GROMACS .gro file of C-alpha atoms in nm:
model
  399
    1LEU     CA    1  -3.320  -2.101   0.272
    2ASP     CA    2  -3.680  -2.042   0.373
    3PHE     CA    3  -3.620  -1.667   0.367
    4LEU     CA    4  -3.473  -1.675   0.016
    5ARG     CA    5  -3.751  -1.898  -0.116
    6SER     CA    6  -4.022  -1.685   0.043
    7HIS     CA    7  -3.878  -1.386  -0.142
    8ASN     CA    8  -3.878  -1.579  -0.472
    9LYS     CA    9  -3.497  -1.605  -0.479
   10LEU     CA   10  -3.494  -1.966  -0.591
   11LEU     CA   11  -3.158  -1.951  -0.769
   12GLU     CA   12  -2.993  -1.798  -0.464
   13ALA     CA   13  -3.149  -2.062  -0.237
   14GLN     CA   14  -3.029  -2.345  -0.462
   15ARG     CA   15  -2.679  -2.196  -0.480
   16LEU     CA   16  -2.655  -2.160  -0.102
   17GLU     CA   17  -2.791  -2.510  -0.034
   18GLN     CA   18  -2.544  -2.673  -0.275
   19ARG     CA   19  -2.254  -2.473  -0.138
   20THR     CA   20  -2.337  -2.549   0.225
   21ASN     CA   21  -2.389  -2.922   0.166
   22PHE     CA   22  -2.058  -2.939  -0.022
   23ASP     CA   23  -1.878  -2.755   0.261
   24ILE     CA   24  -2.025  -2.987   0.524
   25GLU     CA   25  -1.914  -3.290   0.324
   26MET     CA   26  -1.564  -3.142   0.292
   27MET     CA   27  -1.543  -3.077   0.667
   28VAL     CA   28  -1.661  -3.429   0.750
   29GLU     CA   29  -1.418  -3.594   0.511
   30LEU     CA   30  -1.115  -3.360   0.527
   31GLY     CA   31  -1.163  -3.150   0.839
   32TYR     CA   32  -1.172  -2.818   0.654
   33CYS     CA   33  -1.341  -2.634   0.366
   34SER     CA   34  -1.272  -2.326   0.157
   35GLY     CA   35  -1.577  -2.138   0.287
   36ILE     CA   36  -1.496  -2.171   0.657
   37GLU     CA   37  -1.602  -1.811   0.731
   38ASN     CA   38  -1.963  -1.931   0.704
   39TYR     CA   39  -1.919  -2.154   1.009
   40SER     CA   40  -1.647  -1.997   1.228
   41ARG     CA   41  -1.903  -1.842   1.464
   42PHE     CA   42  -2.046  -2.185   1.545
   43PHE     CA   43  -1.704  -2.346   1.598
   44ALA     CA   44  -1.607  -2.060   1.831
   45ASP     CA   45  -1.937  -2.092   2.018
   46ARG     CA   46  -2.019  -1.725   1.970
   47ALA     CA   47  -2.364  -1.567   1.957
   48PRO     CA   48  -2.463  -1.351   1.658
   49GLY     CA   49  -2.293  -1.011   1.682
   50ASP     CA   50  -2.036  -1.119   1.942
   51THR     CA   51  -1.683  -0.979   1.913
   52PRO     CA   52  -1.465  -1.227   1.720
   53TYR     CA   53  -1.147  -1.367   1.871
   54THR     CA   54  -0.823  -1.214   1.745
   55LEU     CA   55  -0.450  -1.251   1.807
   56GLN     CA   56  -0.480  -0.963   2.057
   57ASP     CA   57  -0.670  -1.193   2.296
   58PHE     CA   58  -0.356  -1.403   2.345
   59PHE     CA   59  -0.124  -1.113   2.437
   60PRO     CA   60  -0.028  -1.065   2.805
   61ASP     CA   61  -0.174  -0.785   3.016
   62ASN     CA   62   0.148  -0.580   2.991
   63SER     CA   63   0.162  -0.591   2.610
   64LEU     CA   64   0.210  -0.269   2.415
   65THR     CA   65   0.060  -0.182   2.076
   66ILE     CA   66   0.237   0.079   1.863
   67LEU     CA   67   0.035   0.227   1.575
   68ASP     CA   68   0.282   0.374   1.328
   69GLU     CA   69   0.160   0.650   1.094
   70SER     CA   70  -0.155   0.654   1.306
   71HIS     CA   71  -0.312   0.940   1.108
   72VAL     CA   72  -0.349   0.680   0.829
   73THR     CA   73  -0.387   0.362   1.038
   74LEU     CA   74  -0.681   0.479   1.252
   75PRO     CA   75  -0.911   0.559   0.957
   76GLN     CA   76  -0.819   0.221   0.810
   77ILE     CA   77  -0.918   0.044   1.133
   78GLN     CA   78  -1.242   0.242   1.139
   79GLY     CA   79  -1.320   0.148   0.779
   80MET     CA   80  -1.233  -0.224   0.793
   81TYR     CA   81  -1.557  -0.338   0.956
   82ASN     CA   82  -1.778  -0.125   0.730
   83GLY     CA   83  -1.600  -0.245   0.416
   84ASP     CA   84  -1.621  -0.609   0.520
   85ARG     CA   85  -1.989  -0.573   0.612
   86ALA     CA   86  -2.083  -0.411   0.280
   87ARG     CA   87  -1.906  -0.685   0.083
   88LYS     CA   88  -2.067  -0.972   0.274
   89GLU     CA   89  -2.418  -0.827   0.269
   90THR     CA   90  -2.405  -0.849  -0.111
   91LEU     CA   91  -2.273  -1.207  -0.098
   92VAL     CA   92  -2.543  -1.314   0.150
   93GLU     CA   93  -2.816  -1.146  -0.055
   94HIS     CA   94  -2.720  -1.347  -0.363
   95GLY     CA   95  -2.677  -1.680  -0.187
   96PHE     CA   96  -2.297  -1.699  -0.191
   97ARG     CA   97  -2.264  -1.688   0.190
   98LEU     CA   98  -2.467  -1.778   0.497
   99PRO     CA   99  -2.574  -1.483   0.717
  100SER     CA  100  -2.338  -1.620   0.985
  101ALA     CA  101  -2.043  -1.527   0.759
  102MET     CA  102  -2.093  -1.164   0.865
  103ASP     CA  103  -1.977  -1.260   1.215
  104ASN     CA  104  -1.638  -1.367   1.078
  105ARG     CA  105  -1.522  -1.008   1.057
  106PRO     CA  106  -1.265  -0.746   1.158
  107LEU     CA  107  -1.304  -0.571   1.491
  108LYS     CA  108  -1.522  -0.263   1.509
  109TYR     CA  109  -1.349   0.065   1.598
  110ASP     CA  110  -1.450   0.057   1.966
  111GLU     CA  111  -1.382  -0.318   1.993
  112PHE     CA  112  -1.027  -0.262   1.870
  113PHE     CA  113  -0.950  -0.020   2.153
  114LYS     CA  114  -1.117  -0.239   2.416
  115ALA     CA  115  -0.878  -0.518   2.312
  116GLN     CA  116  -0.567  -0.304   2.370
  117LYS     CA  117  -0.377  -0.308   2.697
  118GLN     CA  118  -0.148  -0.011   2.625
  119ILE     CA  119  -0.117   0.183   2.304
  120ILE     CA  120   0.115   0.446   2.152
  121PHE     CA  121   0.030   0.646   1.841
  122THR     CA  122   0.326   0.765   1.633
  123THR     CA  123   0.275   1.025   1.361
  124ALA     CA  124   0.423   1.352   1.241
  125THR     CA  125   0.074   1.493   1.190
  126PRO     CA  126  -0.175   1.378   1.458
  127SER     CA  127  -0.542   1.411   1.367
  128HIS     CA  128  -0.839   1.480   1.595
  129ARG     CA  129  -0.866   1.103   1.657
  130GLU     CA  130  -0.528   1.074   1.830
  131LEU     CA  131  -0.579   1.394   2.027
  132GLU     CA  132  -0.918   1.275   2.155
  133LEU     CA  133  -0.794   0.925   2.242
  134THR     CA  134  -0.485   1.054   2.426
  135LYS     CA  135  -0.675   1.344   2.588
  136GLY     CA  136  -0.410   1.582   2.457
  137VAL     CA  137  -0.109   1.395   2.599
  138VAL     CA  138   0.147   1.447   2.321
  139VAL     CA  139   0.525   1.396   2.320
  140GLU     CA  140   0.708   1.559   2.030
  141GLN     CA  141   1.026   1.398   1.901
  142ILE     CA  142   1.203   1.692   1.742
  143ILE     CA  143   1.564   1.576   1.784
  144ARG     CA  144   1.697   1.320   1.535
  145PRO     CA  145   1.980   1.076   1.617
  146THR     CA  146   2.160   1.200   1.303
  147GLY     CA  147   2.147   1.560   1.426
  148LEU     CA  148   1.976   1.664   1.104
  149LEU     CA  149   1.765   1.979   1.106
  150ASP     CA  150   1.424   2.012   0.945
  151PRO     CA  151   1.464   2.128   0.584
  152GLU     CA  152   1.452   2.497   0.503
  153VAL     CA  153   1.130   2.618   0.341
  154ASP     CA  154   1.147   2.864   0.051
  155ILE     CA  155   0.833   3.025  -0.100
  156ARG     CA  156   0.866   3.132  -0.464
  157GLU     CA  157   0.618   3.285  -0.710
  158THR     CA  158   0.461   3.069  -0.980
  159ARG     CA  159   0.579   3.292  -1.264
  160GLY     CA  160   0.864   3.102  -1.429
  161GLN     CA  161   0.829   2.818  -1.179
  162ILE     CA  162   0.912   2.542  -1.430
  163ASP     CA  163   1.232   2.714  -1.549
  164ASP     CA  164   1.328   2.773  -1.187
  165LEU     CA  165   1.255   2.408  -1.106
  166VAL     CA  166   1.467   2.288  -1.399
  167GLY     CA  167   1.761   2.493  -1.270
  168GLU     CA  168   1.723   2.345  -0.921
  169ILE     CA  169   1.702   1.992  -1.066
  170ARG     CA  170   2.019   2.034  -1.271
  171TYR     CA  171   2.204   2.172  -0.968
  172ARG     CA  172   2.098   1.873  -0.755
  173ALA     CA  173   2.172   1.621  -1.031
  174LYS     CA  174   2.530   1.748  -1.057
  175ARG     CA  175   2.569   1.681  -0.685
  176ARG     CA  176   2.425   1.329  -0.735
  177GLU     CA  177   2.121   1.416  -0.523
  178ARG     CA  178   1.757   1.337  -0.596
  179VAL     CA  179   1.444   1.551  -0.634
  180LEU     CA  180   1.075   1.490  -0.557
  181VAL     CA  181   0.812   1.705  -0.731
  182THR     CA  182   0.445   1.705  -0.630
  183THR     CA  183   0.169   1.832  -0.858
  184LEU     CA  184  -0.204   1.874  -0.810
  185THR     CA  185  -0.335   1.674  -1.106
  186LYS     CA  186  -0.246   1.360  -1.297
  187ARG     CA  187  -0.245   1.555  -1.624
  188MET     CA  188   0.002   1.809  -1.488
  189ALA     CA  189   0.229   1.532  -1.359
  190GLU     CA  190   0.226   1.360  -1.698
  191ASP     CA  191   0.294   1.685  -1.887
  192LEU     CA  192   0.576   1.780  -1.650
  193THR     CA  193   0.734   1.437  -1.682
  194GLU     CA  194   0.718   1.460  -2.062
  195TYR     CA  195   0.863   1.812  -2.060
  196LEU     CA  196   1.154   1.721  -1.831
  197THR     CA  197   1.226   1.413  -2.040
  198GLY     CA  198   1.251   1.639  -2.344
  199LEU     CA  199   1.522   1.836  -2.162
  200ASN     CA  200   1.726   1.516  -2.115
  201ILE     CA  201   1.647   1.504  -1.744
  202GLN     CA  202   1.620   1.153  -1.602
  203VAL     CA  203   1.265   1.152  -1.461
  204ARG     CA  204   0.993   0.901  -1.368
  205TYR     CA  205   0.626   0.946  -1.283
  206LEU     CA  206   0.467   0.770  -0.985
  207HIS     CA  207   0.088   0.739  -1.019
  208SER     CA  208  -0.198   0.556  -0.849
  209ASP     CA  209  -0.224   0.285  -1.116
  210ILE     CA  210   0.122   0.151  -1.032
  211ALA     CA  211   0.116  -0.169  -0.825
  212THR     CA  212   0.276  -0.169  -0.480
  213LEU     CA  213   0.573  -0.387  -0.575
  214GLU     CA  214   0.646  -0.183  -0.886
  215ARG     CA  215   0.626   0.131  -0.670
  216VAL     CA  216   0.900  -0.012  -0.446
  217GLN     CA  217   1.111  -0.084  -0.753
  218ILE     CA  218   1.072   0.274  -0.881
  219LEU     CA  219   1.175   0.413  -0.542
  220ARG     CA  220   1.474   0.180  -0.536
  221ASP     CA  221   1.583   0.297  -0.881
  222LEU     CA  222   1.556   0.656  -0.757
  223ARG     CA  223   1.783   0.582  -0.462
  224LEU     CA  224   2.031   0.397  -0.682
  225GLY     CA  225   2.054   0.692  -0.919
  226GLU     CA  226   1.885   0.527  -1.219
  227PHE     CA  227   1.701   0.860  -1.252
  228ASP     CA  228   1.716   1.196  -1.072
  229VAL     CA  229   1.358   1.324  -1.045
  230LEU     CA  230   1.037   1.156  -0.928
  231VAL     CA  231   0.707   1.330  -1.007
  232GLY     CA  232   0.389   1.239  -0.820
  233ILE     CA  233   0.058   1.367  -0.684
  234ASN     CA  234  -0.037   1.226  -0.345
  235LEU     CA  235   0.211   0.939  -0.329
  236LEU     CA  236   0.506   1.121  -0.178
  237ARG     CA  237   0.380   1.178   0.174
  238GLU     CA  238   0.426   0.923   0.451
  239GLY     CA  239   0.650   0.619   0.470
  240LEU     CA  240   0.928   0.719   0.230
  241ASP     CA  241   1.279   0.702   0.374
  242LEU     CA  242   1.489   0.858   0.098
  243PRO     CA  243   1.812   1.014   0.234
  244GLU     CA  244   1.932   1.077  -0.121
  245VAL     CA  245   1.651   1.332  -0.173
  246SER     CA  246   1.769   1.687  -0.102
  247LEU     CA  247   1.487   1.883  -0.270
  248VAL     CA  248   1.109   1.861  -0.253
  249ALA     CA  249   0.927   2.097  -0.488
  250VAL     CA  250   0.554   2.161  -0.438
  251LEU     CA  251   0.384   2.313  -0.742
  252ASP     CA  252   0.066   2.517  -0.687
  253ALA     CA  253   0.126   2.513  -0.313
  254ASP     CA  254  -0.124   2.799  -0.269
  255LYS     CA  255  -0.418   2.598  -0.409
  256GLU     CA  256  -0.598   2.515  -0.085
  257GLY     CA  257  -0.747   2.168  -0.040
  258PHE     CA  258  -0.666   1.818   0.086
  259LEU     CA  259  -0.341   1.787  -0.113
  260ARG     CA  260  -0.217   2.122   0.018
  261SER     CA  261  -0.349   2.105   0.375
  262LYS     CA  262  -0.137   2.157   0.687
  263THR     CA  263  -0.100   1.782   0.730
  264SER     CA  264  -0.008   1.714   0.368
  265LEU     CA  265   0.251   1.991   0.345
  266LEU     CA  266   0.417   1.880   0.670
  267GLN     CA  267   0.435   1.522   0.544
  268VAL     CA  268   0.570   1.624   0.203
  269ALA     CA  269   0.833   1.846   0.362
  270GLY     CA  270   0.946   1.555   0.577
  271ARG     CA  271   1.073   1.374   0.265
  272ALA     CA  272   1.362   1.623   0.251
  273ALA     CA  273   1.444   1.590   0.621
  274ARG     CA  274   1.684   1.295   0.573
  275ASN     CA  275   1.944   1.503   0.386
  276ILE     CA  276   2.169   1.772   0.534
  277GLU     CA  277   2.109   1.987   0.224
  278GLY     CA  278   1.732   1.941   0.250
  279LEU     CA  279   1.522   2.216   0.093
  280VAL     CA  280   1.147   2.252   0.035
  281ILE     CA  281   1.031   2.495  -0.234
  282LEU     CA  282   0.666   2.602  -0.229
  283TYR     CA  283   0.557   2.763  -0.556
  284GLY     CA  284   0.262   2.997  -0.500
  285ASP     CA  285   0.148   3.356  -0.546
  286LYS     CA  286  -0.005   3.385  -0.200
  287ILE     CA  287   0.074   3.242   0.140
  288THR     CA  288  -0.202   3.016   0.267
  289GLU     CA  289  -0.257   2.917   0.629
  290ALA     CA  290  -0.109   2.572   0.557
  291MET     CA  291   0.203   2.725   0.397
  292GLN     CA  292   0.252   2.966   0.687
  293ASN     CA  293   0.207   2.680   0.934
  294LEU     CA  294   0.483   2.483   0.758
  295VAL     CA  295   0.718   2.784   0.761
  296ASP     CA  296   0.652   2.861   1.130
  297THR     CA  297   0.672   2.497   1.245
  298THR     CA  298   0.994   2.435   1.053
  299LYS     CA  299   1.155   2.755   1.179
  300GLN     CA  300   1.069   2.667   1.541
  301ARG     CA  301   1.200   2.311   1.506
  302ARG     CA  302   1.521   2.420   1.331
  303LYS     CA  303   1.597   2.662   1.614
  304PHE     CA  304   1.546   2.394   1.879
  305GLN     CA  305   1.746   2.134   1.684
  306SER     CA  306   2.033   2.373   1.617
  307GLU     CA  307   2.059   2.473   1.984
  308PHE     CA  308   2.054   2.107   2.090
  309ASN     CA  309   2.329   2.015   1.843
  310LYS     CA  310   2.546   2.307   1.958
  311LYS     CA  311   2.495   2.222   2.325
  312HIS     CA  312   2.590   1.855   2.276
  313GLY     CA  313   2.857   1.897   2.009
  314ILE     CA  314   2.661   1.709   1.742
  315THR     CA  315   2.755   1.752   1.377
  316PRO     CA  316   2.456   1.680   1.149
  317LYS     CA  317   2.519   1.423   0.878
  318THR     CA  318   2.321   1.242   0.610
  319ILE     CA  319   2.310   0.864   0.650
  320TYR     CA  320   2.386   0.729   0.305
  321LYS     CA  321   2.331   0.360   0.238
  322SER     CA  322   2.551   0.144   0.017
  323VAL     CA  323   2.413  -0.011  -0.300
  324ASP     CA  324   2.399  -0.350  -0.127
  325GLU     CA  325   2.206  -0.208   0.170
  326ILE     CA  326   1.953  -0.043  -0.063
  327LEU     CA  327   1.910  -0.365  -0.261
  328ILE     CA  328   1.857  -0.567   0.058
  329SER     CA  329   1.605  -0.320   0.207
  330THR     CA  330   1.404  -0.320  -0.118
  331ALA     CA  331   1.446  -0.689  -0.205
  332VAL     CA  332   1.068  -0.732  -0.227
  333ALA     CA  333   1.083  -0.551  -0.563
  334ASP     CA  334   1.274  -0.846  -0.711
  335SER     CA  335   0.969  -1.067  -0.677
  336ILE     CA  336   0.782  -0.885  -0.955
  337ARG     CA  337   1.032  -0.979  -1.221
  338HIS     CA  338   0.942  -1.260  -1.459
  339VAL     CA  339   0.639  -1.359  -1.252
  340ASP     CA  340   0.395  -1.352  -1.544
  341GLU     CA  341   0.626  -1.547  -1.774
  342VAL     CA  342   0.650  -1.853  -1.552
  343TYR     CA  343   0.307  -1.864  -1.386
  344VAL     CA  344   0.097  -2.164  -1.482
  345PRO     CA  345  -0.235  -2.243  -1.307
  346ARG     CA  346  -0.252  -2.577  -1.125
  347TYR     CA  347  -0.565  -2.789  -1.111
  348ASP     CA  348  -0.689  -3.035  -0.851
  349LYS     CA  349  -0.747  -3.327  -1.092
  350ASP     CA  350  -0.892  -3.555  -0.822
  351HIS     CA  351  -1.207  -3.341  -0.795
  352LEU     CA  352  -1.266  -3.269  -1.165
  353PRO     CA  353  -1.505  -3.467  -1.390
  354GLU     CA  354  -1.350  -3.629  -1.699
  355THR     CA  355  -1.526  -3.396  -1.945
  356GLU     CA  356  -1.385  -3.091  -1.765
  357LYS     CA  357  -1.037  -3.242  -1.768
  358GLN     CA  358  -1.058  -3.284  -2.145
  359MET     CA  359  -1.166  -2.920  -2.190
  360ILE     CA  360  -0.879  -2.800  -1.969
  361LEU     CA  361  -0.637  -3.016  -2.170
  362ILE     CA  362  -0.747  -2.846  -2.493
  363GLU     CA  363  -0.698  -2.500  -2.336
  364LEU     CA  364  -0.356  -2.596  -2.201
  365ARG     CA  365  -0.241  -2.708  -2.545
  366LYS     CA  366  -0.352  -2.376  -2.693
  367ALA     CA  367  -0.170  -2.187  -2.417
  368MET     CA  368   0.150  -2.390  -2.474
  369LEU     CA  369   0.151  -2.310  -2.847
  370GLU     CA  370   0.079  -1.942  -2.779
  371SER     CA  371   0.364  -1.922  -2.527
  372ALA     CA  372   0.604  -2.087  -2.771
  373GLU     CA  373   0.505  -1.842  -3.046
  374ASN     CA  374   0.573  -1.554  -2.806
  375LEU     CA  375   0.917  -1.704  -2.731
  376GLU     CA  376   0.813  -1.764  -2.368
  377PHE     CA  377   0.980  -2.104  -2.363
  378GLU     CA  378   1.001  -2.140  -1.985
  379LYS     CA  379   0.626  -2.087  -1.954
  380ALA     CA  380   0.561  -2.325  -2.245
  381ALA     CA  381   0.771  -2.595  -2.076
  382LYS     CA  382   0.575  -2.562  -1.751
  383ILE     CA  383   0.246  -2.588  -1.939
  384ARG     CA  384   0.380  -2.896  -2.120
  385ASP     CA  385   0.450  -3.062  -1.786
  386GLU     CA  386   0.093  -2.988  -1.677
  387ILE     CA  387  -0.037  -3.135  -2.006
  388ASP     CA  388   0.163  -3.455  -1.942
  389GLU     CA  389  -0.002  -3.489  -1.600
  390PHE     CA  390  -0.350  -3.451  -1.750
  391GLU     CA  391  -0.277  -3.700  -2.031
  392LYS     CA  392  -0.153  -3.958  -1.782
  393ASP     CA  393  -0.460  -3.902  -1.567
  394LEU     CA  394  -0.691  -3.949  -1.867
  395GLY     CA  395  -0.502  -4.257  -1.985
  396ILE     CA  396  -0.388  -4.090  -2.307
  397ALA     CA  397  -0.066  -4.238  -2.448
  398VAL     CA  398   0.219  -3.990  -2.418
  399SER     CA  399   0.466  -4.012  -2.705
   0.00000   0.00000   0.00000
């Protein structure tokens, strides 16, 4: 407080003093408060800057940590501390948090690894981080339990690429298989989606503005055959298990950059590796280093996989899931339906002054009428119940 006042930040000092006194009163009376991150360092008896306690501290000495998709996870771990620090510095500066709140934080990058007993990184495309941490000790899993081979890679010229793509899509749609198409720009993805729609092709566009749960629902609809083609930019790389997809088409594959790097092309190609008819088409007028790397890597893996299958009498097969299995595995998508229609905010009436209760009551009545006019009767009924509670609390006669 003295620091804020000495720098003429009187509003910030007042805000922090009120907030802290309120939190202390809450902790004395109830045993907790909403701003507990301000005080966790003191309760844990830690000095400023000390490593915070985490769940990892309670694991036994022989515990094993597995970092899946580590080429994505490691940068996230590295960025967590910096992101948290930047956010809290702003809050502290404006009197919303005590400086001690910055010690209630994620682990730093080096602290995370000191906390691990044993660790395995799993990724199809290891970055320099994994290679440095493992000192080059890498085990490649090339053989799949299904016996499936890596998809074939076909390089085609860009001239007439859309017509060629349409032909491939129609061929796959007749076989009840799905197609993923990656583009370089949002505009191109939108135009391609519109063009394919005009040809009576069942297509959807997956973009960065789509929420996570809605993204799951779109992917589920693709697997269930609600549409045949999914167009995207950088959203079709890791973490998609889509055995129904037999074709991945990469437009402008020869345009070098992050979206067409060695890592990205290997990840994109992997989306077609769950289907026995898997094919990757790279549209480009020249062969870049990343494209050649994909061709060479795939050819080498296919040779090894084919020899292994022949030696052990394995017949490759696609693992198709039933409709019920797909619905169960993507059940989280169901939670986005009708959420907005039935959500009504709840208020803690015991801690509200009477004037504020009356203002909330007026707003609730407006919201109830608006919901009824929009034919959202379930939402209107829930708001009505909340109004009844407020009227009873204020001693207003309920007719």
